[in-house]
């Protein structure tokens, strides 16, 4: 999630001992060698959500006997998504090669990446993010291992030039998938329906491919560590890979690189050295506390909880300044509020909910680490904010939470109010969610990030069947569209949605989409529910 | 010198112990770090032979403070030609970089390389030889060292993409020149005129940049080891760098990779492992013997002479089959005759000359290594071939050597007849050279390779002033056109000559052009001649 136009942030001094701790926690990366399964062709097909189907063109072994000349190309299918590297032995046919070879390689997470030209490129993100590469290879035959890391299932290889004397052959093509996920994650019980087991696999693959030396938001593009993405990945991680030291490392990276006043940045860069990304979002700073509290709860790592406790307290000291005397969030107007990619979304209700959650989670953390006495005011603040929220946003006649002067109805407002515990009963929460689903003008979710919280709100008020139906419709929709990992942006109605103006720069393996595996394990039990399907 | 359309050659078994000897003789490469001198702009200028002049745009240090965005570009001038590598520290301006950078780098030996687009590319050589490279650089700031070797004085850097958030800065730009020339070559005496001292410097720089782990024909393109180029480089080498073991290595590479019948290939590849290039030229096979004989004479390395003696004898056994009973070369029609890049050249007279020289040189070699008794027939063959040449080619009325049914007049025929000692006196040779210069239909030389032999023929018959005037006009012409190293192809009348149909794929540092340094030292004395200028 990159921010478009955001102001420069006055950053604080880095905290060397926390950054050193983060550095010491850098996990090893495990490499898995894989060979391409098949040669494929992308065939235009309007019935497929991404406009193409992949047709089998046969065994990759034929490339070792090929005679590929300028203009020739092929597409490799590795059978699934990976974050990693590519190598091949570039051999020749014909006479002894008397020139270098020039190739264009395009790495595709989905068929559109390798089926369509990237030109003209009209997105506002850097053209340098597009996963194509032109390489010149001397002294053939030559073993080639491309130095950059890519995110891919498909690799399109186009021969730009050989000489008249020789053609190209490709042998021993290998991908090297990397992840810091140590072992396979547990699978769902066989009682779970097939669709859920597949959605679960794809969720876990998404986490695996984002789980590098930090929790990257997307291995293809951005590759930053964002608080919002981290929280969701960490929740899935506790249920699957349990690479808890990577969560700890990420918590220290944020703590070690605060804004001048101590507010946690919305994202930081890990490479080439940890540094500020100069983006702050109020909701993400609040969710840092949730992430820390959940980490300590999941791991029992009291020491880290105590070490980072001042950071958590400081977040609420600063965020608390945005809450007025009656307990209501007042947008200071100078700081980014994320919630979702949607300019028309009114965010006050949602941010109110996030802040209440931050207080609740921080209080839980204080209890676990035995420092509740340091924040005796929190319970009262929470009560005051909940009742302020109710007064400000709840519309009893419709049963909906409305935000802003235009009394805007949105998925975001309902979800965060419910997650913050603002409704007085589950029934009230259920009504809000059912009403918003029926409301023709309701602002919908545009990212899997908000769909996660929407789904979590359903589980929170006992709408398990609806939550499952939503997972099936939304994440299952991506699977039906051919997803091997879950996407940065998706809409059932508009699968070609791009926040950037060009789907070729979308990320198709994106951290904030990986949470079905969490829901399946933490919010329900397939043993009990099996009969429900 | 690449061959265009040549048949596949039945190759012999490699000779492992000779290839092992060649391998053991691989020289170390010496690296010299250099910083760019200035930023320059290529300005169209019809008065310059290459159509551009370079204007100074100031200090390279400004790049460290720059804010270069997509579409921006600059040209670095390193002040002279080198074969080598490039590194730089790619920094950023603006906010923290949130994307990779995509750059196009173009390495220029001459201004046209960086002044003009390479598109549309129409030459018949591989597009992959063009010295441009598109690179994507992650995780900025980043130290970048491009892995490929280039031949360059200029580097054009074009920014293809950053993001809106940041621009690019370039710091610590360095070139790493590589050569196996151990030390500086001796300079000409100060008695030599300035133009000759400059031509000499450029000659020596040409040899230096071609002198790698073999004598490459051109560090930019082709990079092969050709017999014809090797002979000329070796002659310059004995007078300058004296890297005699590299000559020895090259002699063994050819000996280790013969054609099935034992004929030496016209060229071999050194990388990725020594192998056949599947091109044989009769004149190049003959010149292998000259190269070996000259090596032994220059170094006193009798052992190598004796070791490779069977190869030399075998060349003449095979080449001798192209000579008829009266001592005249008869083109077998199935083997390439190089002599010069010129399809309209009739080559019989020139090849006859080359073959006589091969016999003469091989006989000299036999004498030096004490094996004259093995070739008692050579003196008689030489006499027979010389008189056959005279009968067949010499036209007494005009004083010219004519070749072929159309009695073609050419620089090539006169030069090789003279070098072979066919004229009965220097005066006769001088007449031939003066007449060919005046002959309106004479086939001219198209390569520095043939201009070398033309010049050598002048020196051989005492035309020292004319030879010097030719060096000044031809190689001095390249210097006047801005050459830092001598070119693969040049004509005083047509400086934009390309054997390939596009000057952008010409090589501007080419082995066979480096011989003025040989002439200045071996064929004359500037102390004696100083008054002549």
PDB file of C-alpha atoms in Angstrom, chain B residues 143-360:
ATOM      1  CA  UNK B 143      26.133   0.531  -5.063  1.00  0.00           C
ATOM      2  CA  UNK B 144      25.940  -0.732  -8.604  1.00  0.00           C
ATOM      3  CA  UNK B 145      28.678  -2.482 -10.521  1.00  0.00           C
ATOM      4  CA  UNK B 146      27.483  -3.693 -13.879  1.00  0.00           C
ATOM      5  CA  UNK B 147      28.564  -7.279 -14.426  1.00  0.00           C
ATOM      6  CA  UNK B 148      29.363  -7.013 -18.140  1.00  0.00           C
ATOM      7  CA  UNK B 149      32.522  -5.641 -19.672  1.00  0.00           C
ATOM      8  CA  UNK B 150      32.249  -2.733 -22.099  1.00  0.00           C
ATOM      9  CA  UNK B 151      34.508  -0.730 -24.414  1.00  0.00           C
ATOM     10  CA  UNK B 152      33.988   2.962 -23.842  1.00  0.00           C
ATOM     11  CA  UNK B 153      35.082   6.507 -23.424  1.00  0.00           C
ATOM     12  CA  UNK B 154      31.554   7.881 -22.990  1.00  0.00           C
ATOM     13  CA  UNK B 155      28.650   6.599 -20.940  1.00  0.00           C
ATOM     14  CA  UNK B 156      25.171   7.919 -21.576  1.00  0.00           C
ATOM     15  CA  UNK B 157      22.797   7.431 -18.674  1.00  0.00           C
ATOM     16  CA  UNK B 158      19.081   7.843 -19.291  1.00  0.00           C
ATOM     17  CA  UNK B 159      16.588   7.701 -16.461  1.00  0.00           C
ATOM     18  CA  UNK B 160      13.632   5.620 -17.617  1.00  0.00           C
ATOM     19  CA  UNK B 161      11.779   5.586 -14.321  1.00  0.00           C
ATOM     20  CA  UNK B 162      11.864   6.585 -10.698  1.00  0.00           C
ATOM     21  CA  UNK B 163       8.652   7.257  -8.799  1.00  0.00           C
ATOM     22  CA  UNK B 164       7.051  10.624  -8.243  1.00  0.00           C
ATOM     23  CA  UNK B 165       8.606  10.612  -4.787  1.00  0.00           C
ATOM     24  CA  UNK B 166      12.254  10.698  -5.659  1.00  0.00           C
ATOM     25  CA  UNK B 167      14.909  11.620  -8.181  1.00  0.00           C
ATOM     26  CA  UNK B 168      18.324  10.133  -8.773  1.00  0.00           C
ATOM     27  CA  UNK B 169      21.840  11.202  -7.903  1.00  0.00           C
ATOM     28  CA  UNK B 170      25.025   9.607  -9.081  1.00  0.00           C
ATOM     29  CA  UNK B 171      28.108   9.535  -6.941  1.00  0.00           C
ATOM     30  CA  UNK B 172      31.448   7.852  -6.960  1.00  0.00           C
ATOM     31  CA  UNK B 173      31.255   6.895 -10.620  1.00  0.00           C
ATOM     32  CA  UNK B 174      34.205   4.754 -11.583  1.00  0.00           C
ATOM     33  CA  UNK B 175      35.476   2.902 -14.583  1.00  0.00           C
ATOM     34  CA  UNK B 176      37.767  -0.059 -14.129  1.00  0.00           C
ATOM     35  CA  UNK B 177      39.967  -0.440 -17.175  1.00  0.00           C
ATOM     36  CA  UNK B 178      41.307  -3.936 -17.665  1.00  0.00           C
ATOM     37  CA  UNK B 179      44.176  -5.166 -19.775  1.00  0.00           C
ATOM     38  CA  UNK B 180      46.860  -7.790 -19.515  1.00  0.00           C
ATOM     39  CA  UNK B 181      49.445  -5.190 -20.612  1.00  0.00           C
ATOM     40  CA  UNK B 182      51.646  -5.068 -17.567  1.00  0.00           C
ATOM     41  CA  UNK B 183      53.314  -1.704 -17.834  1.00  0.00           C
ATOM     42  CA  UNK B 184      53.254   1.431 -19.923  1.00  0.00           C
ATOM     43  CA  UNK B 185      54.647   1.047 -23.416  1.00  0.00           C
ATOM     44  CA  UNK B 186      57.695   3.127 -24.365  1.00  0.00           C
ATOM     45  CA  UNK B 187      56.861   6.425 -26.057  1.00  0.00           C
ATOM     46  CA  UNK B 188      58.326   7.697 -29.294  1.00  0.00           C
ATOM     47  CA  UNK B 189      61.419   9.899 -29.153  1.00  0.00           C
ATOM     48  CA  UNK B 190      60.680  13.595 -28.908  1.00  0.00           C
ATOM     49  CA  UNK B 191      62.276  13.962 -32.331  1.00  0.00           C
ATOM     50  CA  UNK B 192      59.084  12.468 -33.733  1.00  0.00           C
ATOM     51  CA  UNK B 193      56.513  15.030 -34.833  1.00  0.00           C
ATOM     52  CA  UNK B 194      53.477  15.669 -32.638  1.00  0.00           C
ATOM     53  CA  UNK B 195      51.063  13.976 -35.054  1.00  0.00           C
ATOM     54  CA  UNK B 196      53.135  10.805 -35.042  1.00  0.00           C
ATOM     55  CA  UNK B 197      53.429  10.797 -31.268  1.00  0.00           C
ATOM     56  CA  UNK B 198      49.653  11.050 -31.022  1.00  0.00           C
ATOM     57  CA  UNK B 199      49.102   8.340 -33.636  1.00  0.00           C
ATOM     58  CA  UNK B 200      51.545   6.217 -31.707  1.00  0.00           C
ATOM     59  CA  UNK B 201      49.709   6.783 -28.414  1.00  0.00           C
ATOM     60  CA  UNK B 202      46.417   5.840 -30.027  1.00  0.00           C
ATOM     61  CA  UNK B 203      47.997   2.731 -31.582  1.00  0.00           C
ATOM     62  CA  UNK B 204      49.306   1.629 -28.237  1.00  0.00           C
ATOM     63  CA  UNK B 205      45.995   2.364 -26.507  1.00  0.00           C
ATOM     64  CA  UNK B 206      44.313   0.213 -29.155  1.00  0.00           C
ATOM     65  CA  UNK B 207      46.650  -2.674 -28.451  1.00  0.00           C
ATOM     66  CA  UNK B 208      46.276  -2.190 -24.687  1.00  0.00           C
ATOM     67  CA  UNK B 209      42.471  -2.347 -24.841  1.00  0.00           C
ATOM     68  CA  UNK B 210      42.481  -5.404 -27.133  1.00  0.00           C
ATOM     69  CA  UNK B 211      45.150  -7.124 -25.034  1.00  0.00           C
ATOM     70  CA  UNK B 212      43.084  -9.146 -22.601  1.00  0.00           C
ATOM     71  CA  UNK B 213      43.396 -12.837 -21.866  1.00  0.00           C
ATOM     72  CA  UNK B 214      43.929 -13.214 -25.600  1.00  0.00           C
ATOM     73  CA  UNK B 215      44.567 -10.652 -28.286  1.00  0.00           C
ATOM     74  CA  UNK B 216      40.930  -9.823 -28.939  1.00  0.00           C
ATOM     75  CA  UNK B 217      40.085  -8.386 -32.311  1.00  0.00           C
ATOM     76  CA  UNK B 218      37.815  -5.788 -30.709  1.00  0.00           C
ATOM     77  CA  UNK B 219      36.810  -5.406 -27.067  1.00  0.00           C
ATOM     78  CA  UNK B 220      33.418  -4.000 -28.004  1.00  0.00           C
ATOM     79  CA  UNK B 221      32.284  -6.536 -30.500  1.00  0.00           C
ATOM     80  CA  UNK B 222      33.371  -9.904 -31.810  1.00  0.00           C
ATOM     81  CA  UNK B 223      36.123 -10.324 -29.174  1.00  0.00           C
ATOM     82  CA  UNK B 224      37.432 -13.332 -31.009  1.00  0.00           C
ATOM     83  CA  UNK B 225      40.963 -14.387 -31.598  1.00  0.00           C
ATOM     84  CA  UNK B 226      41.661 -14.108 -35.320  1.00  0.00           C
ATOM     85  CA  UNK B 227      44.959 -15.156 -36.888  1.00  0.00           C
ATOM     86  CA  UNK B 228      45.135 -12.032 -39.029  1.00  0.00           C
ATOM     87  CA  UNK B 229      44.566  -9.676 -36.120  1.00  0.00           C
ATOM     88  CA  UNK B 230      46.883 -11.681 -33.884  1.00  0.00           C
ATOM     89  CA  UNK B 231      49.782 -11.386 -36.299  1.00  0.00           C
ATOM     90  CA  UNK B 232      49.556  -7.602 -36.422  1.00  0.00           C
ATOM     91  CA  UNK B 233      49.026  -7.237 -32.675  1.00  0.00           C
ATOM     92  CA  UNK B 234      51.954  -9.540 -31.979  1.00  0.00           C
ATOM     93  CA  UNK B 235      54.211  -7.405 -34.183  1.00  0.00           C
ATOM     94  CA  UNK B 236      53.207  -4.281 -32.245  1.00  0.00           C
ATOM     95  CA  UNK B 237      53.459  -6.163 -28.970  1.00  0.00           C
ATOM     96  CA  UNK B 238      57.121  -7.111 -29.503  1.00  0.00           C
ATOM     97  CA  UNK B 239      57.895  -3.398 -29.878  1.00  0.00           C
ATOM     98  CA  UNK B 240      55.777  -2.227 -26.947  1.00  0.00           C
ATOM     99  CA  UNK B 241      54.220  -4.309 -24.166  1.00  0.00           C
ATOM    100  CA  UNK B 242      56.165  -7.507 -24.831  1.00  0.00           C
ATOM    101  CA  UNK B 243      53.413  -9.670 -23.411  1.00  0.00           C
ATOM    102  CA  UNK B 244      54.932 -12.501 -25.348  1.00  0.00           C
ATOM    103  CA  UNK B 245      53.299 -15.259 -23.362  1.00  0.00           C
ATOM    104  CA  UNK B 246      49.923 -14.047 -24.584  1.00  0.00           C
ATOM    105  CA  UNK B 247      51.139 -14.513 -28.165  1.00  0.00           C
ATOM    106  CA  UNK B 248      52.319 -17.991 -27.197  1.00  0.00           C
ATOM    107  CA  UNK B 249      48.938 -18.702 -25.568  1.00  0.00           C
ATOM    108  CA  UNK B 250      47.160 -17.657 -28.763  1.00  0.00           C
ATOM    109  CA  UNK B 251      49.435 -19.807 -30.939  1.00  0.00           C
ATOM    110  CA  UNK B 252      48.533 -22.798 -28.776  1.00  0.00           C
ATOM    111  CA  UNK B 253      44.825 -21.994 -28.869  1.00  0.00           C
ATOM    112  CA  UNK B 254      44.905 -22.172 -32.659  1.00  0.00           C
ATOM    113  CA  UNK B 255      47.071 -25.285 -32.638  1.00  0.00           C
ATOM    114  CA  UNK B 256      44.774 -26.933 -30.115  1.00  0.00           C
ATOM    115  CA  UNK B 257      41.645 -26.401 -32.212  1.00  0.00           C
ATOM    116  CA  UNK B 258      42.456 -27.403 -35.815  1.00  0.00           C
ATOM    117  CA  UNK B 259      40.207 -28.223 -38.696  1.00  0.00           C
ATOM    118  CA  UNK B 260      39.771 -31.980 -39.292  1.00  0.00           C
ATOM    119  CA  UNK B 261      42.685 -32.052 -41.737  1.00  0.00           C
ATOM    120  CA  UNK B 262      44.908 -29.969 -39.461  1.00  0.00           C
ATOM    121  CA  UNK B 263      44.412 -26.577 -41.090  1.00  0.00           C
ATOM    122  CA  UNK B 264      44.352 -23.788 -38.528  1.00  0.00           C
ATOM    123  CA  UNK B 265      40.996 -22.072 -38.094  1.00  0.00           C
ATOM    124  CA  UNK B 266      40.823 -18.406 -39.028  1.00  0.00           C
ATOM    125  CA  UNK B 267      39.485 -17.661 -35.556  1.00  0.00           C
ATOM    126  CA  UNK B 268      38.689 -19.404 -32.307  1.00  0.00           C
ATOM    127  CA  UNK B 269      36.569 -18.504 -29.320  1.00  0.00           C
ATOM    128  CA  UNK B 270      38.189 -18.187 -25.960  1.00  0.00           C
ATOM    129  CA  UNK B 271      35.011 -18.031 -23.817  1.00  0.00           C
ATOM    130  CA  UNK B 272      33.197 -19.636 -22.156  1.00  0.00           C
ATOM    131  CA  UNK B 273      35.778 -22.305 -23.083  1.00  0.00           C
ATOM    132  CA  UNK B 274      38.156 -22.398 -26.036  1.00  0.00           C
ATOM    133  CA  UNK B 275      36.348 -23.693 -29.088  1.00  0.00           C
ATOM    134  CA  UNK B 276      36.115 -23.630 -32.842  1.00  0.00           C
ATOM    135  CA  UNK B 277      34.491 -20.707 -34.551  1.00  0.00           C
ATOM    136  CA  UNK B 278      33.998 -22.779 -37.709  1.00  0.00           C
ATOM    137  CA  UNK B 279      35.635 -20.306 -40.031  1.00  0.00           C
ATOM    138  CA  UNK B 280      38.692 -21.085 -42.109  1.00  0.00           C
ATOM    139  CA  UNK B 281      40.452 -18.647 -44.416  1.00  0.00           C
ATOM    140  CA  UNK B 282      43.352 -19.791 -46.557  1.00  0.00           C
ATOM    141  CA  UNK B 283      45.335 -16.582 -46.089  1.00  0.00           C
ATOM    142  CA  UNK B 284      44.853 -16.672 -42.301  1.00  0.00           C
ATOM    143  CA  UNK B 285      46.078 -20.269 -42.111  1.00  0.00           C
ATOM    144  CA  UNK B 286      49.149 -19.192 -44.067  1.00  0.00           C
ATOM    145  CA  UNK B 287      49.700 -16.245 -41.709  1.00  0.00           C
ATOM    146  CA  UNK B 288      49.647 -18.577 -38.707  1.00  0.00           C
ATOM    147  CA  UNK B 289      53.059 -19.713 -39.865  1.00  0.00           C
ATOM    148  CA  UNK B 290      54.267 -16.138 -40.183  1.00  0.00           C
ATOM    149  CA  UNK B 291      53.007 -15.410 -36.677  1.00  0.00           C
ATOM    150  CA  UNK B 292      54.741 -18.449 -35.228  1.00  0.00           C
ATOM    151  CA  UNK B 293      58.000 -17.704 -37.028  1.00  0.00           C
ATOM    152  CA  UNK B 294      57.947 -14.084 -35.895  1.00  0.00           C
ATOM    153  CA  UNK B 295      57.166 -15.153 -32.327  1.00  0.00           C
ATOM    154  CA  UNK B 296      60.165 -17.471 -32.214  1.00  0.00           C
ATOM    155  CA  UNK B 297      62.384 -14.853 -33.827  1.00  0.00           C
ATOM    156  CA  UNK B 298      61.253 -12.165 -31.390  1.00  0.00           C
ATOM    157  CA  UNK B 299      61.507 -14.275 -28.254  1.00  0.00           C
ATOM    158  CA  UNK B 300      64.108 -16.959 -28.976  1.00  0.00           C
ATOM    159  CA  UNK B 301      61.582 -19.488 -27.680  1.00  0.00           C
ATOM    160  CA  UNK B 302      62.974 -22.414 -29.697  1.00  0.00           C
ATOM    161  CA  UNK B 303      61.024 -24.922 -27.617  1.00  0.00           C
ATOM    162  CA  UNK B 304      57.662 -23.540 -28.678  1.00  0.00           C
ATOM    163  CA  UNK B 305      58.894 -23.309 -32.242  1.00  0.00           C
ATOM    164  CA  UNK B 306      59.770 -27.003 -32.206  1.00  0.00           C
ATOM    165  CA  UNK B 307      56.582 -27.969 -30.406  1.00  0.00           C
ATOM    166  CA  UNK B 308      54.390 -26.234 -32.975  1.00  0.00           C
ATOM    167  CA  UNK B 309      56.572 -27.044 -35.968  1.00  0.00           C
ATOM    168  CA  UNK B 310      54.315 -29.928 -37.059  1.00  0.00           C
ATOM    169  CA  UNK B 311      51.416 -27.473 -37.191  1.00  0.00           C
ATOM    170  CA  UNK B 312      53.384 -25.111 -39.413  1.00  0.00           C
ATOM    171  CA  UNK B 313      54.472 -27.917 -41.731  1.00  0.00           C
ATOM    172  CA  UNK B 314      50.933 -29.226 -41.911  1.00  0.00           C
ATOM    173  CA  UNK B 315      49.619 -25.810 -42.948  1.00  0.00           C
ATOM    174  CA  UNK B 316      51.882 -25.811 -45.975  1.00  0.00           C
ATOM    175  CA  UNK B 317      51.120 -29.436 -46.811  1.00  0.00           C
ATOM    176  CA  UNK B 318      47.471 -28.459 -47.086  1.00  0.00           C
ATOM    177  CA  UNK B 319      47.930 -24.995 -48.550  1.00  0.00           C
ATOM    178  CA  UNK B 320      50.468 -26.463 -50.977  1.00  0.00           C
ATOM    179  CA  UNK B 321      47.655 -28.479 -52.521  1.00  0.00           C
ATOM    180  CA  UNK B 322      46.163 -25.218 -53.796  1.00  0.00           C
ATOM    181  CA  UNK B 323      49.365 -24.520 -55.745  1.00  0.00           C
ATOM    182  CA  UNK B 324      49.546 -26.113 -59.184  1.00  0.00           C
ATOM    183  CA  UNK B 325      52.560 -27.692 -60.828  1.00  0.00           C
ATOM    184  CA  UNK B 326      53.755 -24.425 -62.223  1.00  0.00           C
ATOM    185  CA  UNK B 327      53.712 -22.850 -58.784  1.00  0.00           C
ATOM    186  CA  UNK B 328      50.537 -20.849 -59.122  1.00  0.00           C
ATOM    187  CA  UNK B 329      47.740 -20.637 -56.575  1.00  0.00           C
ATOM    188  CA  UNK B 330      44.463 -22.024 -57.917  1.00  0.00           C
ATOM    189  CA  UNK B 331      41.445 -21.062 -55.866  1.00  0.00           C
ATOM    190  CA  UNK B 332      39.838 -24.334 -54.759  1.00  0.00           C
ATOM    191  CA  UNK B 333      36.577 -22.412 -54.468  1.00  0.00           C
ATOM    192  CA  UNK B 334      35.541 -24.132 -51.256  1.00  0.00           C
ATOM    193  CA  UNK B 335      37.489 -22.063 -48.758  1.00  0.00           C
ATOM    194  CA  UNK B 336      37.257 -18.451 -47.749  1.00  0.00           C
ATOM    195  CA  UNK B 337      39.966 -16.040 -48.904  1.00  0.00           C
ATOM    196  CA  UNK B 338      39.913 -12.940 -46.755  1.00  0.00           C
ATOM    197  CA  UNK B 339      42.577 -10.373 -47.755  1.00  0.00           C
ATOM    198  CA  UNK B 340      40.123  -7.468 -47.238  1.00  0.00           C
ATOM    199  CA  UNK B 341      36.391  -6.747 -46.765  1.00  0.00           C
ATOM    200  CA  UNK B 342      35.584  -6.303 -50.410  1.00  0.00           C
ATOM    201  CA  UNK B 343      33.421  -8.605 -52.495  1.00  0.00           C
ATOM    202  CA  UNK B 344      34.687  -7.146 -55.757  1.00  0.00           C
ATOM    203  CA  UNK B 345      38.345  -7.810 -54.976  1.00  0.00           C
ATOM    204  CA  UNK B 346      40.008 -10.512 -57.096  1.00  0.00           C
ATOM    205  CA  UNK B 347      42.232 -12.296 -54.633  1.00  0.00           C
ATOM    206  CA  UNK B 348      44.461 -14.675 -56.590  1.00  0.00           C
ATOM    207  CA  UNK B 349      47.517 -12.431 -56.734  1.00  0.00           C
ATOM    208  CA  UNK B 350      47.209 -11.458 -53.098  1.00  0.00           C
ATOM    209  CA  UNK B 351      46.816 -15.066 -51.956  1.00  0.00           C
ATOM    210  CA  UNK B 352      49.790 -16.061 -54.093  1.00  0.00           C
ATOM    211  CA  UNK B 353      51.762 -13.410 -52.188  1.00  0.00           C
ATOM    212  CA  UNK B 354      50.543 -14.574 -48.808  1.00  0.00           C
ATOM    213  CA  UNK B 355      51.473 -18.173 -49.644  1.00  0.00           C
ATOM    214  CA  UNK B 356      54.986 -17.210 -50.753  1.00  0.00           C
ATOM    215  CA  UNK B 357      55.396 -15.319 -47.488  1.00  0.00           C
ATOM    216  CA  UNK B 358      54.160 -18.354 -45.578  1.00  0.00           C
ATOM    217  CA  UNK B 359      56.832 -20.510 -47.230  1.00  0.00           C
ATOM    218  CA  UNK B 360      59.514 -17.902 -46.602  1.00  0.00           C
TER     219      UNK B 360
END
